[in-house]
PDB file of C-alpha atoms in Angstrom:
ATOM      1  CA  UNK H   1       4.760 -16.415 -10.117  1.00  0.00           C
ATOM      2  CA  UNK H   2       7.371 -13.918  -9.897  1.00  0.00           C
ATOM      3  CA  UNK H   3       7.104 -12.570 -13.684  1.00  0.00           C
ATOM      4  CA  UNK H   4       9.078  -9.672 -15.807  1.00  0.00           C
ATOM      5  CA  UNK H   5       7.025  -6.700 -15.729  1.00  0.00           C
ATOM      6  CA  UNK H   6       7.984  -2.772 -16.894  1.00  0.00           C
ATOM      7  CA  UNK H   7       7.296  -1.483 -13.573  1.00  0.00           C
ATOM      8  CA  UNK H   8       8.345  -1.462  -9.798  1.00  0.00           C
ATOM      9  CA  UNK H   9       5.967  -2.358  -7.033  1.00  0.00           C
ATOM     10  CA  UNK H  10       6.178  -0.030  -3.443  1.00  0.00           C
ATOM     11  CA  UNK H  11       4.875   0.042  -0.420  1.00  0.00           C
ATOM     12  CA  UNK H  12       4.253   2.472   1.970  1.00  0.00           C
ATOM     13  CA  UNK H  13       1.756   1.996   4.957  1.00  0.00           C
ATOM     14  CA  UNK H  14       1.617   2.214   8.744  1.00  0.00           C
ATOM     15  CA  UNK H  15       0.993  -0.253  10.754  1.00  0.00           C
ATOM     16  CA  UNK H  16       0.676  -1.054  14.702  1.00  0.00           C
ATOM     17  CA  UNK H  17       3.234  -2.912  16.471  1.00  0.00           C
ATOM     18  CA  UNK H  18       1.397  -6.259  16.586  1.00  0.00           C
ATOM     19  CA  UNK H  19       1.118  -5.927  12.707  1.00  0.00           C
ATOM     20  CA  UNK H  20      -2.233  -4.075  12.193  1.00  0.00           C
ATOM     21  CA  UNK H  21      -3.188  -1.498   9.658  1.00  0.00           C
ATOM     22  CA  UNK H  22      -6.681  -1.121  10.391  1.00  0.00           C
ATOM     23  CA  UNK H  23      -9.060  -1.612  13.185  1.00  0.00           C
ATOM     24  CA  UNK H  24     -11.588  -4.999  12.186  1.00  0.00           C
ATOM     25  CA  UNK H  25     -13.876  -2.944  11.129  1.00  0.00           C
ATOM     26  CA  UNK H  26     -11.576  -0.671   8.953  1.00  0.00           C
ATOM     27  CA  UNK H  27     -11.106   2.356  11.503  1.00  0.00           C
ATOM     28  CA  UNK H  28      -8.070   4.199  11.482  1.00  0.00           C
ATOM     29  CA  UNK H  29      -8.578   6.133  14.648  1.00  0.00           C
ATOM     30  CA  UNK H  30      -5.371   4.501  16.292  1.00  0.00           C
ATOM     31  CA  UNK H  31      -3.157   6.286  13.219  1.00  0.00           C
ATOM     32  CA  UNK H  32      -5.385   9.435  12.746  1.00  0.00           C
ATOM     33  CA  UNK H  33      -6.043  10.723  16.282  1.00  0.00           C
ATOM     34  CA  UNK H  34      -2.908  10.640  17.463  1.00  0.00           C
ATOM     35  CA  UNK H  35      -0.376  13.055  17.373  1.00  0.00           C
ATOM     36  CA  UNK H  36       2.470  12.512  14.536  1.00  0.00           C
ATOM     37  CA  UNK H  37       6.016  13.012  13.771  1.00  0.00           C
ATOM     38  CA  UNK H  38       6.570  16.340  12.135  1.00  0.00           C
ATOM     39  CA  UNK H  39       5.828  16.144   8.357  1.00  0.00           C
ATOM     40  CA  UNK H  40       4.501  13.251   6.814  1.00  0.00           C
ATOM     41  CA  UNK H  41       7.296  10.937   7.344  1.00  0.00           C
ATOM     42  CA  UNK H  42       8.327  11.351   4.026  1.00  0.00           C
ATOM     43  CA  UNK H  43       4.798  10.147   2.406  1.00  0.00           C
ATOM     44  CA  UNK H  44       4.971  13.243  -0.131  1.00  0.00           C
ATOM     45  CA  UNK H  45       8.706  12.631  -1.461  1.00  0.00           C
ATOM     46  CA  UNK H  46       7.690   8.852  -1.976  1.00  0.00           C
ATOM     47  CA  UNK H  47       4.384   9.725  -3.840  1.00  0.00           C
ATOM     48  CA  UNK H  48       6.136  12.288  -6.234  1.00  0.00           C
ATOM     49  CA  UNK H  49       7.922   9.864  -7.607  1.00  0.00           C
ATOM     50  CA  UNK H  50       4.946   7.607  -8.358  1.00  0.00           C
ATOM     51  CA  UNK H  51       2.749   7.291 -11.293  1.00  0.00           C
ATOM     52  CA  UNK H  52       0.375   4.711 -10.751  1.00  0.00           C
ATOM     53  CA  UNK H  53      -1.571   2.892  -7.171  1.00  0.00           C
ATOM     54  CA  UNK H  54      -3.063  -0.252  -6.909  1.00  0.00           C
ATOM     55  CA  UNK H  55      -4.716  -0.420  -3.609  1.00  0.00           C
ATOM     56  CA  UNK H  56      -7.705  -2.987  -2.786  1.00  0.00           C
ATOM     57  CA  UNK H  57     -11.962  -1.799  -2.273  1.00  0.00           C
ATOM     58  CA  UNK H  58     -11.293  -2.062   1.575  1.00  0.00           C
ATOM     59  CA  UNK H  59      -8.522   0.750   1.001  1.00  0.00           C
ATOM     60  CA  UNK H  60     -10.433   2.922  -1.297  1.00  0.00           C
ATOM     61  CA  UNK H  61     -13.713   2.870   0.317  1.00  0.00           C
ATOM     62  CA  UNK H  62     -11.695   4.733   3.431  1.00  0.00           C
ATOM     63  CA  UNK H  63     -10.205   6.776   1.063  1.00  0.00           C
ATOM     64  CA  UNK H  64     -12.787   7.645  -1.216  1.00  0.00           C
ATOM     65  CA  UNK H  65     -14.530   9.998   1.127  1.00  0.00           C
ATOM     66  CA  UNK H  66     -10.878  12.097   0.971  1.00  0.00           C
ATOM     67  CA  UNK H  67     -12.023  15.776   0.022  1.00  0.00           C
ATOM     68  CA  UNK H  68      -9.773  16.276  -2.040  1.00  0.00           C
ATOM     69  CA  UNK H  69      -9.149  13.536  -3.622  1.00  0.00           C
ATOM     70  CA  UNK H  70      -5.598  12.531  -2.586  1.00  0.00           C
ATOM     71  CA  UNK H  71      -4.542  10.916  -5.862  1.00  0.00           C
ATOM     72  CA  UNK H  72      -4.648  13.282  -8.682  1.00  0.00           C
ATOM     73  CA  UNK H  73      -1.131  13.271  -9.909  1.00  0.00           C
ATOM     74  CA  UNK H  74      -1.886   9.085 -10.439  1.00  0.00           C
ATOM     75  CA  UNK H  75      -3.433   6.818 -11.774  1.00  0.00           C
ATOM     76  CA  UNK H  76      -5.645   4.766  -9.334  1.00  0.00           C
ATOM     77  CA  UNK H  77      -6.322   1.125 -10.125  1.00  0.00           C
ATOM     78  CA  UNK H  78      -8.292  -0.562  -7.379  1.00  0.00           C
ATOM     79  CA  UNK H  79      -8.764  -4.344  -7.651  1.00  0.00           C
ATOM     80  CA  UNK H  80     -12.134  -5.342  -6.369  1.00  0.00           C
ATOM     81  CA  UNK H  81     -13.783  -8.709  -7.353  1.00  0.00           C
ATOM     82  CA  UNK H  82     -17.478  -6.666  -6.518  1.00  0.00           C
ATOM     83  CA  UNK H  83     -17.028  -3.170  -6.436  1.00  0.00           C
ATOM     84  CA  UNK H  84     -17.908  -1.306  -9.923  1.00  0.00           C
ATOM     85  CA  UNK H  85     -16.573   1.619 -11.414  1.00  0.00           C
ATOM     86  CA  UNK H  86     -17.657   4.454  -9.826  1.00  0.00           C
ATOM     87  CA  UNK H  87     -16.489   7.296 -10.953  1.00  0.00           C
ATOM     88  CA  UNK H  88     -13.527   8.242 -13.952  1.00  0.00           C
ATOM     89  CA  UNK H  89     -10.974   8.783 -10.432  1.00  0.00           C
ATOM     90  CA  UNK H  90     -10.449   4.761 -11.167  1.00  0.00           C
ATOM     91  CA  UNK H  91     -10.134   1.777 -12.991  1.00  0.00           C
ATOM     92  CA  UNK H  92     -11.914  -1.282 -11.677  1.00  0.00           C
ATOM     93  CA  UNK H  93     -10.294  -4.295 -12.184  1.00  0.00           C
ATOM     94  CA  UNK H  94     -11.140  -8.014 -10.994  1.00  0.00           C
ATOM     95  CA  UNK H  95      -7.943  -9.671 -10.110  1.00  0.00           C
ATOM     96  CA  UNK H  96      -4.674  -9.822 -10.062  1.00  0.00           C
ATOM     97  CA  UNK H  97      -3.501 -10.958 -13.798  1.00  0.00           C
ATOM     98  CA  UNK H  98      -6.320  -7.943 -14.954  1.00  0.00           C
ATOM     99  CA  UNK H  99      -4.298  -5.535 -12.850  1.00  0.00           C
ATOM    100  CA  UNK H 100      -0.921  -6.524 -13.749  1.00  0.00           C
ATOM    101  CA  UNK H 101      -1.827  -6.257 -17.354  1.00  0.00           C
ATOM    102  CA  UNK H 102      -4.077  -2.860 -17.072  1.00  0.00           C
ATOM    103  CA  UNK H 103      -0.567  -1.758 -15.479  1.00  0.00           C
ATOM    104  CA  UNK H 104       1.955  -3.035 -17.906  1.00  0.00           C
ATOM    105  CA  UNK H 105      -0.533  -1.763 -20.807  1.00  0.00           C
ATOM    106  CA  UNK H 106      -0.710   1.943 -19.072  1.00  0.00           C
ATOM    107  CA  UNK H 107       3.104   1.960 -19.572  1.00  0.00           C
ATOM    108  CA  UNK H 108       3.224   2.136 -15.672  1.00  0.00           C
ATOM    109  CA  UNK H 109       6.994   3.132 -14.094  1.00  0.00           C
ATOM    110  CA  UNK H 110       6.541   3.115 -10.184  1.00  0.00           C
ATOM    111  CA  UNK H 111       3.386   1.500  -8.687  1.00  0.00           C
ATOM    112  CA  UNK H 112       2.291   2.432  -5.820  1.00  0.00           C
ATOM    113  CA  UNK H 113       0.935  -0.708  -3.827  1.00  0.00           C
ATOM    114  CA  UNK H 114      -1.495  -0.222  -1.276  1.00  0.00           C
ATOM    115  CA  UNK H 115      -4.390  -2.146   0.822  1.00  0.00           C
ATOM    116  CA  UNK H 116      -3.776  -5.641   2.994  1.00  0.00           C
ATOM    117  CA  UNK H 117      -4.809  -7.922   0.299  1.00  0.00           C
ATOM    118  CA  UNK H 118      -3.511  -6.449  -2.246  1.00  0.00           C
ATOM    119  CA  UNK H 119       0.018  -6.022  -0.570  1.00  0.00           C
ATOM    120  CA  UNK H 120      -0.370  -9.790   0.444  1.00  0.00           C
ATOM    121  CA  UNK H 121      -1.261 -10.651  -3.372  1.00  0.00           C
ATOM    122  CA  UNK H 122       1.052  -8.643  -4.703  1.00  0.00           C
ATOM    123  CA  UNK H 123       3.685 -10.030  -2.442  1.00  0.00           C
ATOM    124  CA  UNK H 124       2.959 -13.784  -2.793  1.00  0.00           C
ATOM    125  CA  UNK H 125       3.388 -13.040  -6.907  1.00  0.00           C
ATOM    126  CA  UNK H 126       6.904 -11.083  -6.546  1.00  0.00           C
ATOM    127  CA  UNK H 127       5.517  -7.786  -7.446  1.00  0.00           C
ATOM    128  CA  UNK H 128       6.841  -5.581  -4.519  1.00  0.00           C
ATOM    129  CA  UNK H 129      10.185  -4.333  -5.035  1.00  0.00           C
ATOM    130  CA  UNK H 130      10.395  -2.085  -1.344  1.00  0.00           C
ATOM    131  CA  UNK H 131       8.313  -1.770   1.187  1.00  0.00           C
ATOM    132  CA  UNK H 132       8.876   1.224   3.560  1.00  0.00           C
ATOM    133  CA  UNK H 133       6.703   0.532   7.221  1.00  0.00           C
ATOM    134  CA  UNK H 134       6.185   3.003   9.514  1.00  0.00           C
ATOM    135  CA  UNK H 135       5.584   1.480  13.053  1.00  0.00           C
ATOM    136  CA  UNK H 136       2.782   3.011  15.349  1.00  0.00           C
ATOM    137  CA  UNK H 137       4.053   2.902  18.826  1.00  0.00           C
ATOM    138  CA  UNK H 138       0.197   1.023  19.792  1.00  0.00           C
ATOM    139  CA  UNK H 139      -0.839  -2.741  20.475  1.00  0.00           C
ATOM    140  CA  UNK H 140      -4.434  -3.309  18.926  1.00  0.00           C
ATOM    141  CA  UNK H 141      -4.610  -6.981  19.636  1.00  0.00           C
ATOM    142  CA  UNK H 142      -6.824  -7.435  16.374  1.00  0.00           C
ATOM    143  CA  UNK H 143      -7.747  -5.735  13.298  1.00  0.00           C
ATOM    144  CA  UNK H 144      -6.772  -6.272   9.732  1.00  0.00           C
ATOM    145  CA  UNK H 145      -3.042  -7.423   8.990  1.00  0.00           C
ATOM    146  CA  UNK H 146      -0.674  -6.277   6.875  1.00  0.00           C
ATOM    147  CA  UNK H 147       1.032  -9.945   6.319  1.00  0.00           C
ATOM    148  CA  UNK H 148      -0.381 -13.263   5.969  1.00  0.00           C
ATOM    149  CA  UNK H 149       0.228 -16.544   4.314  1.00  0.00           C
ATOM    150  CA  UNK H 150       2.899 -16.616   1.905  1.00  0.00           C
ATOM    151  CA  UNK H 151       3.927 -19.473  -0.545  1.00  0.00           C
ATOM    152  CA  UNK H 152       7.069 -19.270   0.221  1.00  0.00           C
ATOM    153  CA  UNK H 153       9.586 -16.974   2.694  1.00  0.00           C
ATOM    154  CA  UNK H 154       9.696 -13.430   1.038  1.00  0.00           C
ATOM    155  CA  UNK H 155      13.364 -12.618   2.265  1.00  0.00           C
ATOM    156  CA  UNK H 156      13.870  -8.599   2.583  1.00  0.00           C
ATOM    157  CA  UNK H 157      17.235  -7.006   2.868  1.00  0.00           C
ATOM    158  CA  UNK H 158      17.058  -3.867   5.779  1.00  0.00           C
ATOM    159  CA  UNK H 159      17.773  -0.484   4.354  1.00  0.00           C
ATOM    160  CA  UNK H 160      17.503   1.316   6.872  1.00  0.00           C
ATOM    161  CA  UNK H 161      15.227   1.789  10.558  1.00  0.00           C
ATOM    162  CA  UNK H 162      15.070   5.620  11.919  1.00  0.00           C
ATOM    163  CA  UNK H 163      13.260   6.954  15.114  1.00  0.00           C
ATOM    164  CA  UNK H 164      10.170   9.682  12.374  1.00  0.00           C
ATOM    165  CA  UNK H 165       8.722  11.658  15.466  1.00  0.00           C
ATOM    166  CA  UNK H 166       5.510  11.253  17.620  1.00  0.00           C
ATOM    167  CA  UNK H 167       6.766   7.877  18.924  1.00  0.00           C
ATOM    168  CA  UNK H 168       7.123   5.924  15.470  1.00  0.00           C
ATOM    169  CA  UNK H 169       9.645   3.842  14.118  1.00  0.00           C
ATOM    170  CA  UNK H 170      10.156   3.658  10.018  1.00  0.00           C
ATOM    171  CA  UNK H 171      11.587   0.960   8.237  1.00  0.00           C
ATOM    172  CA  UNK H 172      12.499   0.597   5.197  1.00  0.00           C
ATOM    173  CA  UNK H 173      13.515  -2.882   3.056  1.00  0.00           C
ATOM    174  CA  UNK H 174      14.147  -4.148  -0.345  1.00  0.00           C
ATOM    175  CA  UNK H 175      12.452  -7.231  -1.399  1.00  0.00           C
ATOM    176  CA  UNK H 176      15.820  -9.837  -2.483  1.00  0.00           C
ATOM    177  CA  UNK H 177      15.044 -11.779  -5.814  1.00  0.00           C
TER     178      UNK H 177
END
């Protein structure tokens, strides 16, 4: 379903080595409580250049308890087929086609993408330009995964794999159309 659309889709998460970006029952202790590489492996540069994020309920009800909010220079989209609106930090929307137009109509440039679902979603309809992955030197054996079923192979093109700090491993690809 790979469609023309004004704007880019990103990605930039963490995930274990087996694949995991969150514990099964959402925790991010494994990421948070452990020590880091120095700066935020380049987290800030990315998010200055973005002006809207799409991430999925799972994602913002971790990071909705954020004080501050982390967000304010964007415009946050979450795509929830339960959760309402909760506050004016957000748009609710109900599914994918909803977000893709509330997008397109905000005259959205770079979107962030965010969220396991959403990334899968997003993925599976050819919305995700580049993906940037930092790897968490840690085995979890379970939790929530970043990929799943695809309709078809997504092929990626490497840009680039560098040694951040703290143990962790980033890599960064573009998504080949």
């Amino acid at each position: 379903m790979t469609e023309q659309r004004p704007w880019t889709g990103h990605v930039f998460i963490a995930t274990s080595v087996d694949g995991y970006i969150a514990r099964p029952d959402g925790s991010l202790d494994w990421l948070t409580d452990r020590p880091g590489p120095t700066g935020d492996g380049g987290y800030t540069e990315f998010t200055a250049t973005i002006d809207h994020l799409l991430m999925g309920r799972g994602t913002y009800e971790t990071v909705a308890a954020f004080d501050p909010w982390p967000y304010t220079r964007m415009k946050v989209i979450v795509l929830s087929s339960t959760l309402d609106a909760l506050d004016d930090r957000v748009t609710v929307v109900r599914n994918l086609p909803e977000a893709i137009a509330a997008l397109t109509a905000a005259g959205a440039d770079r979107v962030y993408i965010d969220g396991g679902r959403v990334i899968q979603s997003c993925l599976a309809a050819g919305l995700i330009d580049d993906l940037v992955i930092t790897r968490v030197p840690v085995l979890l054996g379970e939790g929530i995964s970043l990929f799943g079923a695809l309709p078809a192979d997504v092929q990626l093109e490497t840009l680039g794999v560098a040694p951040i700090g703290g143990g962790m491993v980033q890599e960064r690809y573009t998504v080949v159309r």
